[in-house]
Tab-separated table of N, CA, C and O in Angstrom:
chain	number	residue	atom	x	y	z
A	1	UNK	N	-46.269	-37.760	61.144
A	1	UNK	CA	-45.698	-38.728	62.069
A	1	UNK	C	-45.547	-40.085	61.395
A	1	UNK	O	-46.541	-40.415	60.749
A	2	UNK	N	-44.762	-40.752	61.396
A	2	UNK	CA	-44.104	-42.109	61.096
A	2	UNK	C	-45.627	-42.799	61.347
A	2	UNK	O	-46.435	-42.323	62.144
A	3	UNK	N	-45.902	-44.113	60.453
A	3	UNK	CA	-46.877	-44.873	60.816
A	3	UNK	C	-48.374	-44.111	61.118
A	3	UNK	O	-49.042	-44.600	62.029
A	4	UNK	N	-48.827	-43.149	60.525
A	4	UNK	CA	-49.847	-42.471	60.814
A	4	UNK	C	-50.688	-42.123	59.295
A	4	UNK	O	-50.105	-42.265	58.220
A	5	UNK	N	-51.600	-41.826	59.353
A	5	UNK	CA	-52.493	-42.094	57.965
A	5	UNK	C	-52.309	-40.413	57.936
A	5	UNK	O	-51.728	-39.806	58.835
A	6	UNK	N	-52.878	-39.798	56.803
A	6	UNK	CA	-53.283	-38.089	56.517
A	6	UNK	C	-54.288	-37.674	57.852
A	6	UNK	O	-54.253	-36.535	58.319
A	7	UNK	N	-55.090	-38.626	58.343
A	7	UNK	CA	-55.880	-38.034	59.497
A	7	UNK	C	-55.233	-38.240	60.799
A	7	UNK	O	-55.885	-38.229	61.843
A	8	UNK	N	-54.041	-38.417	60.762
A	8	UNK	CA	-53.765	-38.750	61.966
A	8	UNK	C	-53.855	-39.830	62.879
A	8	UNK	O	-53.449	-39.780	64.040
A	9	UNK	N	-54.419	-40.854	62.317
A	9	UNK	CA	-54.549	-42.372	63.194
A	9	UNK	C	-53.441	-43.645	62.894
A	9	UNK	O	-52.749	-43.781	61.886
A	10	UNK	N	-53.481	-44.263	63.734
A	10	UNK	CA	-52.440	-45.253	63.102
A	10	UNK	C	-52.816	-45.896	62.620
A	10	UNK	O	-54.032	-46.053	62.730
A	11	UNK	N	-51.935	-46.870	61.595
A	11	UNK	CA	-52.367	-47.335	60.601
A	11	UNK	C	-52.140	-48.964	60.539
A	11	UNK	O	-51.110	-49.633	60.632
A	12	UNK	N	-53.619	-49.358	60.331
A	12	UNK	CA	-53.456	-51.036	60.512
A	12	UNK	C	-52.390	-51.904	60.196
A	12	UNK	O	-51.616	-51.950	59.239
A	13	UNK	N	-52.510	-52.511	61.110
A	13	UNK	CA	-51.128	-53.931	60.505
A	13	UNK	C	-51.599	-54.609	59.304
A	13	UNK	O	-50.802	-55.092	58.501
A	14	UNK	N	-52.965	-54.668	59.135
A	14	UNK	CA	-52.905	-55.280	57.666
A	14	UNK	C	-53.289	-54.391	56.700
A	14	UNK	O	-53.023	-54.775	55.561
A	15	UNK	N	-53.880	-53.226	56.793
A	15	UNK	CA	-53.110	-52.041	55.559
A	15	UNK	C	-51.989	-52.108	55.448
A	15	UNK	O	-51.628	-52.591	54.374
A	16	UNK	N	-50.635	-51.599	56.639
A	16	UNK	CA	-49.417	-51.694	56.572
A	16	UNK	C	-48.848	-52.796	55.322
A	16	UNK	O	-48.470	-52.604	54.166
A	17	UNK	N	-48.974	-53.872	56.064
A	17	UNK	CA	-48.484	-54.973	55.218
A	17	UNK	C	-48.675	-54.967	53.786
A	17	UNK	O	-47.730	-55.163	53.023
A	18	UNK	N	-49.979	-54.727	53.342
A	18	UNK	CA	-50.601	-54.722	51.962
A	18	UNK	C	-50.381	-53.869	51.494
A	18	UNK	O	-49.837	-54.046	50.403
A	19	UNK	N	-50.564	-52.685	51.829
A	19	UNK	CA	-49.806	-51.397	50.898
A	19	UNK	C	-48.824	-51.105	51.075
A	19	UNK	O	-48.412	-50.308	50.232
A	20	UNK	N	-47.791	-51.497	52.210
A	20	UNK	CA	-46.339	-50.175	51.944
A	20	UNK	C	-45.761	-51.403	52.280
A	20	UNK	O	-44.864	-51.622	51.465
A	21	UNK	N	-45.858	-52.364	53.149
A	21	UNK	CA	-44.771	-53.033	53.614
A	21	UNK	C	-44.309	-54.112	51.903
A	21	UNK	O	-43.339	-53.854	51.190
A	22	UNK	N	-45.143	-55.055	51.693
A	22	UNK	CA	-45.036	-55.866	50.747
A	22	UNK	C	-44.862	-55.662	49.203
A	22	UNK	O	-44.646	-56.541	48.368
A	23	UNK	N	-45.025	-54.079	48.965
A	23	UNK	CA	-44.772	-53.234	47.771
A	23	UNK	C	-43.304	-52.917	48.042
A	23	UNK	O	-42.470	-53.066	47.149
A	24	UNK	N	-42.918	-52.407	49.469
A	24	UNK	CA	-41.826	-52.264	49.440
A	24	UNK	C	-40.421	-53.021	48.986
A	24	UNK	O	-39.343	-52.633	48.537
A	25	UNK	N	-40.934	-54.168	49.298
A	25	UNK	CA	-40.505	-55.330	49.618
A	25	UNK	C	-40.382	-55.723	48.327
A	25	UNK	O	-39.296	-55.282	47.950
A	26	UNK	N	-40.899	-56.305	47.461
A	26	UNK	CA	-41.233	-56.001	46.189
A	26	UNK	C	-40.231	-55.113	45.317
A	26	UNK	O	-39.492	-55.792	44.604
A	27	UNK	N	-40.101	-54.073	45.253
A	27	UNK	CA	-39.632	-52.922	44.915
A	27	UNK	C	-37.827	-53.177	45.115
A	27	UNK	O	-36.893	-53.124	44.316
A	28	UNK	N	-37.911	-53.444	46.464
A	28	UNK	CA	-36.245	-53.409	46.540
A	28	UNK	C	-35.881	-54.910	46.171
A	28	UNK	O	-34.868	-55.437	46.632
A	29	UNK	N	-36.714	-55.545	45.356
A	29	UNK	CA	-36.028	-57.136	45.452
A	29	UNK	C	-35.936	-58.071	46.688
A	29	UNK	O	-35.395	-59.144	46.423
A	30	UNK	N	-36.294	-57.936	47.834
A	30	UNK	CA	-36.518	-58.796	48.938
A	30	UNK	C	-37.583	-59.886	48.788
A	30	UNK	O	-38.551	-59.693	48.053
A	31	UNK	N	-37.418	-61.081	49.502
A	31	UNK	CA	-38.273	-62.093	49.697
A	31	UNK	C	-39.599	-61.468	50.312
A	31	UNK	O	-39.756	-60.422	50.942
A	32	UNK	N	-40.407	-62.347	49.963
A	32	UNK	CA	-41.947	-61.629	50.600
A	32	UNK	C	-42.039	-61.792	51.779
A	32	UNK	O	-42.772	-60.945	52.290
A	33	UNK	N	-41.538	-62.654	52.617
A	33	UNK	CA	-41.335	-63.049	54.210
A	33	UNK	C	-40.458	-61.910	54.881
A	33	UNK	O	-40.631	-61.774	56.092
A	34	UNK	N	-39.708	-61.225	54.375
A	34	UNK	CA	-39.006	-60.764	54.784
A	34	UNK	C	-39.558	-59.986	55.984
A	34	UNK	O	-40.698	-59.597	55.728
A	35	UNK	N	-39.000	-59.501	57.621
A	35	UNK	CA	-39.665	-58.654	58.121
A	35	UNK	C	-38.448	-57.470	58.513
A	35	UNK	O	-37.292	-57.313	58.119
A	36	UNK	N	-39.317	-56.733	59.485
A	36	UNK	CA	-38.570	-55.473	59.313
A	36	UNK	C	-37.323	-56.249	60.702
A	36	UNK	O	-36.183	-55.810	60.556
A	37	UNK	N	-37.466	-57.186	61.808
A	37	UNK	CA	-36.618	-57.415	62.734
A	37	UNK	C	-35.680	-57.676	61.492
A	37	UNK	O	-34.587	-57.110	61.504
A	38	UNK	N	-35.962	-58.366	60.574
A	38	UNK	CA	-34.387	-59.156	59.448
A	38	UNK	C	-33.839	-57.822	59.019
A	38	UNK	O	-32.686	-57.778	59.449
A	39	UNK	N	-34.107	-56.793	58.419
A	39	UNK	CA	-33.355	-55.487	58.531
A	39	UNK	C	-32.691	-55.191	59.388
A	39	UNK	O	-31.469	-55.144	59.247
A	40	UNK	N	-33.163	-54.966	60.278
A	40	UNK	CA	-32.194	-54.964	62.099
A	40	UNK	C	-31.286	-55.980	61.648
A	40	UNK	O	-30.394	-55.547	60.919
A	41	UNK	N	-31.271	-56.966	61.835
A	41	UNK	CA	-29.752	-57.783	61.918
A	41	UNK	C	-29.269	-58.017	60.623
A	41	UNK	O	-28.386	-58.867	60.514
A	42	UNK	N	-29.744	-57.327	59.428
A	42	UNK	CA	-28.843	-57.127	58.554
A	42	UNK	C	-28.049	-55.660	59.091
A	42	UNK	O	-26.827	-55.573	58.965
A	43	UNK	N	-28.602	-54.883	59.507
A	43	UNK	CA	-28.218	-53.465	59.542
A	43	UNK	C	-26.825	-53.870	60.460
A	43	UNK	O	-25.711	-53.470	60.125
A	44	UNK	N	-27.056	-54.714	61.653
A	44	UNK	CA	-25.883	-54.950	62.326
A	44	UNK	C	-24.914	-55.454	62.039
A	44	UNK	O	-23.816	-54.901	62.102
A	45	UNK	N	-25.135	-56.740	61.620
A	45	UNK	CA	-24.564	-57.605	61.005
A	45	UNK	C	-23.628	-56.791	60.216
A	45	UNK	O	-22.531	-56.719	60.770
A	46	UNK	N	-23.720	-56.034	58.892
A	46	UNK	CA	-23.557	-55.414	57.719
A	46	UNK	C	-22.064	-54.171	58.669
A	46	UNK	O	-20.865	-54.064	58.410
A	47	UNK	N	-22.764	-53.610	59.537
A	47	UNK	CA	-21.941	-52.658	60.099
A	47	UNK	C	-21.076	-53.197	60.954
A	47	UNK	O	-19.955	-52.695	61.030
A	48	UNK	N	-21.378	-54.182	61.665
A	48	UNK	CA	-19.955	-54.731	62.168
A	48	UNK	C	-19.139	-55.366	61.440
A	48	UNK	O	-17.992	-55.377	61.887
A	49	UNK	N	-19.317	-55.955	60.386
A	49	UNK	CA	-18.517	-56.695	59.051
A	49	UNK	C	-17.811	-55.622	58.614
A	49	UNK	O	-16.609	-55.832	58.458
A	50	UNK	N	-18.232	-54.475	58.359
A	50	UNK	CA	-17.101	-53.055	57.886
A	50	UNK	C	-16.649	-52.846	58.921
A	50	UNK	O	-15.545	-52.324	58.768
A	51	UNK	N	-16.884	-52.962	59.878
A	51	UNK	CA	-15.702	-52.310	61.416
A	51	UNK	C	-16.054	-51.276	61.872
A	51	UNK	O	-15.369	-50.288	62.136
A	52	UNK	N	-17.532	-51.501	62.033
A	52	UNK	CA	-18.021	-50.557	63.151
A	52	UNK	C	-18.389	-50.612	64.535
A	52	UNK	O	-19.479	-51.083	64.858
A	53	UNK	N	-17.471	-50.115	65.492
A	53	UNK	CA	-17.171	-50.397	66.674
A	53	UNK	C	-18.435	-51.264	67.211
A	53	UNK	O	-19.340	-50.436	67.100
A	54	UNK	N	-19.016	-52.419	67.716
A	54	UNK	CA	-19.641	-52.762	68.608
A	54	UNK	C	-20.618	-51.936	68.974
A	54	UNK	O	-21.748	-51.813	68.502
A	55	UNK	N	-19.800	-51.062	70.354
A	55	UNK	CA	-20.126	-50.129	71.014
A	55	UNK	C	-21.459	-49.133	70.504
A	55	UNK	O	-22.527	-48.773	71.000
A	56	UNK	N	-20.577	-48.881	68.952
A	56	UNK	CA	-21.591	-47.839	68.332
A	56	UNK	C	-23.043	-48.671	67.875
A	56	UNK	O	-24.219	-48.343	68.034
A	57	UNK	N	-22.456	-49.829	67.269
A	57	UNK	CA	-23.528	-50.500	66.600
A	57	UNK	C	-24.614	-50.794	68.072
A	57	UNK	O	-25.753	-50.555	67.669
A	58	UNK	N	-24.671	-51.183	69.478
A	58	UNK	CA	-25.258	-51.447	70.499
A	58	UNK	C	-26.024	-50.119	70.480
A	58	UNK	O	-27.244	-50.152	70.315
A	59	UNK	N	-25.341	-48.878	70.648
A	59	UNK	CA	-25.991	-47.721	70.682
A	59	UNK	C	-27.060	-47.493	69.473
A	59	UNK	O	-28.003	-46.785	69.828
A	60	UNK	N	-27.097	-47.781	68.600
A	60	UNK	CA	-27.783	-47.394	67.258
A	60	UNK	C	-29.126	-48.683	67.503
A	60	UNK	O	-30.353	-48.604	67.452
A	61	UNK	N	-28.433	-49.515	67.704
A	61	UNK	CA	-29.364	-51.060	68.205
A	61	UNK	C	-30.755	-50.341	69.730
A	61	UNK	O	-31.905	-50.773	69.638
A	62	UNK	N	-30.511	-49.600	70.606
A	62	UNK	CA	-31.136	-49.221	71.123
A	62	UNK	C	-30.663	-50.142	72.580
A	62	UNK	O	-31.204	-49.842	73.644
A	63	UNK	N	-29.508	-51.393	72.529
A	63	UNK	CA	-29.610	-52.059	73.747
A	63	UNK	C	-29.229	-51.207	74.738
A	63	UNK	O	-28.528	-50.201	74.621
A	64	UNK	N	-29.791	-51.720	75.853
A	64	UNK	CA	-29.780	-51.037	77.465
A	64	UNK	C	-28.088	-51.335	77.751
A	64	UNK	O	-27.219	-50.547	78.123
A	65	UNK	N	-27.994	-52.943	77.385
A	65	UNK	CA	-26.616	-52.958	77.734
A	65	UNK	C	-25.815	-53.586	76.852
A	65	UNK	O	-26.437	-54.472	76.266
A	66	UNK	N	-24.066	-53.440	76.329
A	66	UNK	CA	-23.417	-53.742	75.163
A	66	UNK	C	-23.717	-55.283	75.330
A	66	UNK	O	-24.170	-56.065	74.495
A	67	UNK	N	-23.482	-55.422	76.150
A	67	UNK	CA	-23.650	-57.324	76.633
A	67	UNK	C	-24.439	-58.159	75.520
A	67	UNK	O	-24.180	-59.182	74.888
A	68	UNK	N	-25.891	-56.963	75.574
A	68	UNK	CA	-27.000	-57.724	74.778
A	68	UNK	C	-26.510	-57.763	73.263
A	68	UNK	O	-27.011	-58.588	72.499
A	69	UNK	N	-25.408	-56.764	72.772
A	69	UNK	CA	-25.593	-57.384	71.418
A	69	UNK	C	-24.304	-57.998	71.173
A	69	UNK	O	-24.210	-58.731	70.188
A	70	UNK	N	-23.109	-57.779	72.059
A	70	UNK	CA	-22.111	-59.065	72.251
A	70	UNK	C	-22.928	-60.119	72.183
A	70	UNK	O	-22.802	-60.446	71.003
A	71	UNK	N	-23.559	-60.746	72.588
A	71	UNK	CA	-24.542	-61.658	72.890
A	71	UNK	C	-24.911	-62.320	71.645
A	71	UNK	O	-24.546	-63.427	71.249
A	72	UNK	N	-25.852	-61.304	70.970
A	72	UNK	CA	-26.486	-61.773	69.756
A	72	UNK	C	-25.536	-61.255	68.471
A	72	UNK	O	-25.768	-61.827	67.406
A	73	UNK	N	-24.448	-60.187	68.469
A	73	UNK	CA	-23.768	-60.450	67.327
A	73	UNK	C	-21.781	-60.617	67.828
A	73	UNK	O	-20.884	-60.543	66.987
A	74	UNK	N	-21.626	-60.764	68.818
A	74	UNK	CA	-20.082	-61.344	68.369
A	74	UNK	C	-19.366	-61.808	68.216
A	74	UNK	O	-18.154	-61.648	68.366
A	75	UNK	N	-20.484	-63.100	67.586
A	75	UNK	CA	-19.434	-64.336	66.763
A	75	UNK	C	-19.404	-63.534	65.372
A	75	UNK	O	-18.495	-63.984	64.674
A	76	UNK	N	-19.815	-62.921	65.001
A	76	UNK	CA	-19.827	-61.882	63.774
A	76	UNK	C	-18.031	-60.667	63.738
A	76	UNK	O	-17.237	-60.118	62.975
A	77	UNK	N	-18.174	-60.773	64.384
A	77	UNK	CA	-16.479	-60.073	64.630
A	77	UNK	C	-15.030	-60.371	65.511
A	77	UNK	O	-14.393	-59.720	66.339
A	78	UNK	N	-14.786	-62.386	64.549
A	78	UNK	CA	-14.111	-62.747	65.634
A	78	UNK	C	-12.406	-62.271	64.793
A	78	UNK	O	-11.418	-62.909	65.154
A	79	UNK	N	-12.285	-61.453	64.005
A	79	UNK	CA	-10.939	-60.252	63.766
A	79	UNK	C	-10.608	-59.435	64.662
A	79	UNK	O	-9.519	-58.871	64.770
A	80	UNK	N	-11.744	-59.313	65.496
A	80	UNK	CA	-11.291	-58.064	67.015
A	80	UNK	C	-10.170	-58.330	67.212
A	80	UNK	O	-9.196	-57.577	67.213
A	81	UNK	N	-10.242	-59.691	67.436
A	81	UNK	CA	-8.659	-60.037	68.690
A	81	UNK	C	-7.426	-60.102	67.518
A	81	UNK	O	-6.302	-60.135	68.019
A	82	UNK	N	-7.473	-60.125	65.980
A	82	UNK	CA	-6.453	-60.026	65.162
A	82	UNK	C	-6.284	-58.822	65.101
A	82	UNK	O	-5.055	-58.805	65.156
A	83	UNK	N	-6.705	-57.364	65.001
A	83	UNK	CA	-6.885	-56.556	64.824
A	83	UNK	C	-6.495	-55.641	66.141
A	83	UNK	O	-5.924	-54.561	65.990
A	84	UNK	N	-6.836	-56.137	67.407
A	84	UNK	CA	-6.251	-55.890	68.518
A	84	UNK	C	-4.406	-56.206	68.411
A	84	UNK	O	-3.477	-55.414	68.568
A	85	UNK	N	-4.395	-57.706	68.077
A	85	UNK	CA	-3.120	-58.353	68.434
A	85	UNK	C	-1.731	-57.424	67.150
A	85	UNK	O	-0.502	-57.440	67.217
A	86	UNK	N	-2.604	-56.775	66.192
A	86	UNK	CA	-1.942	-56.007	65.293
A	86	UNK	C	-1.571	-54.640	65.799
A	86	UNK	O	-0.449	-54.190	65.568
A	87	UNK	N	-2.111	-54.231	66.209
A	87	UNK	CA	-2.427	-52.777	67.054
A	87	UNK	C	-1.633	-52.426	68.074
A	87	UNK	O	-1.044	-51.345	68.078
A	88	UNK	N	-1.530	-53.370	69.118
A	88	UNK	CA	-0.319	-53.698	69.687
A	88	UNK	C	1.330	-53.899	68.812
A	88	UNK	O	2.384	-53.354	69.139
A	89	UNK	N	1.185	-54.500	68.074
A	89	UNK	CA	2.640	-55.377	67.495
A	89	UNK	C	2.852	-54.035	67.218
A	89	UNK	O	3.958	-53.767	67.686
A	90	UNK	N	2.273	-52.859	66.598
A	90	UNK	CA	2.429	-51.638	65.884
A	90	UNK	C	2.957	-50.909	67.027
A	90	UNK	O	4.161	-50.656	66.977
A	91	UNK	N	2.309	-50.524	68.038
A	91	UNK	CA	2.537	-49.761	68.893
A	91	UNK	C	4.110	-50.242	69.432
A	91	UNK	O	5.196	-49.807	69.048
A	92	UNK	N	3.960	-50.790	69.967
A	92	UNK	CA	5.520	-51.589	70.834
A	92	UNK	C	6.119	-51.816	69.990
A	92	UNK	O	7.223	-52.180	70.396
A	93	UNK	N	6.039	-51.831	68.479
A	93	UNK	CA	7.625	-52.303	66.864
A	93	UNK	C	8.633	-51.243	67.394
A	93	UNK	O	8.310	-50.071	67.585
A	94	UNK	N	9.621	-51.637	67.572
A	94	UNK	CA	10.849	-51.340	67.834
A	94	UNK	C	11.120	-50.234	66.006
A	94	UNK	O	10.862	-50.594	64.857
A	95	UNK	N	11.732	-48.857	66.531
A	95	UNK	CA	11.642	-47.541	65.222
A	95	UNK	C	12.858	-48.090	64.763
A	95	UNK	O	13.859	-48.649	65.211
A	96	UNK	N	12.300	-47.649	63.520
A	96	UNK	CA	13.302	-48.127	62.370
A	96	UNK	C	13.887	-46.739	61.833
A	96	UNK	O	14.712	-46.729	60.920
């Protein structure tokens, strides 16, 4: 199980930190402050910058409702409405 020692117990926040978290951390080149919420909003951040629907990214995020991560990420994807306004022009272009 995730977060669990060989005997089965969970495993302290300051073992955590000292052995896996700050080695990790370490390891991949990250700042030592770094925590695991800053992953989360890189993870989002990162996937809505490639153009991954909102929608999906809210679902993967765990929010109850899309609102909450409109909220906290969509000044991060203000191309929607270019990308919309293209989408359209495409659809309705008069055939050549």
């Amino acid at each position: 199980m995730l977060c669990r020692t060989p005997r089965g117990t969970l495993f302290r926040r300051d073992y955590y930190n000292r052995e896996i978290w700050k080695p990790a951390l370490a390891a991949a080149g990250l700042l030592a402050d770094t925590t695991f919420h800053d992953l989360r909003h890189t993870f989002a951040s990162t996937a809505l910058a490639e153009g991954v629907p909102i929608s999906e990214v809210s679902r993967w995020l765990g929010h109850k409702s899309i609102t909450t991560t409109v909220d906290l990420y969509g000044h991060l994807v203000p191309e929607a409405t270019g990308r919309a306004r293209d989408a359209l022009d495409r659809a309705f272009a008069p055939l050549r």
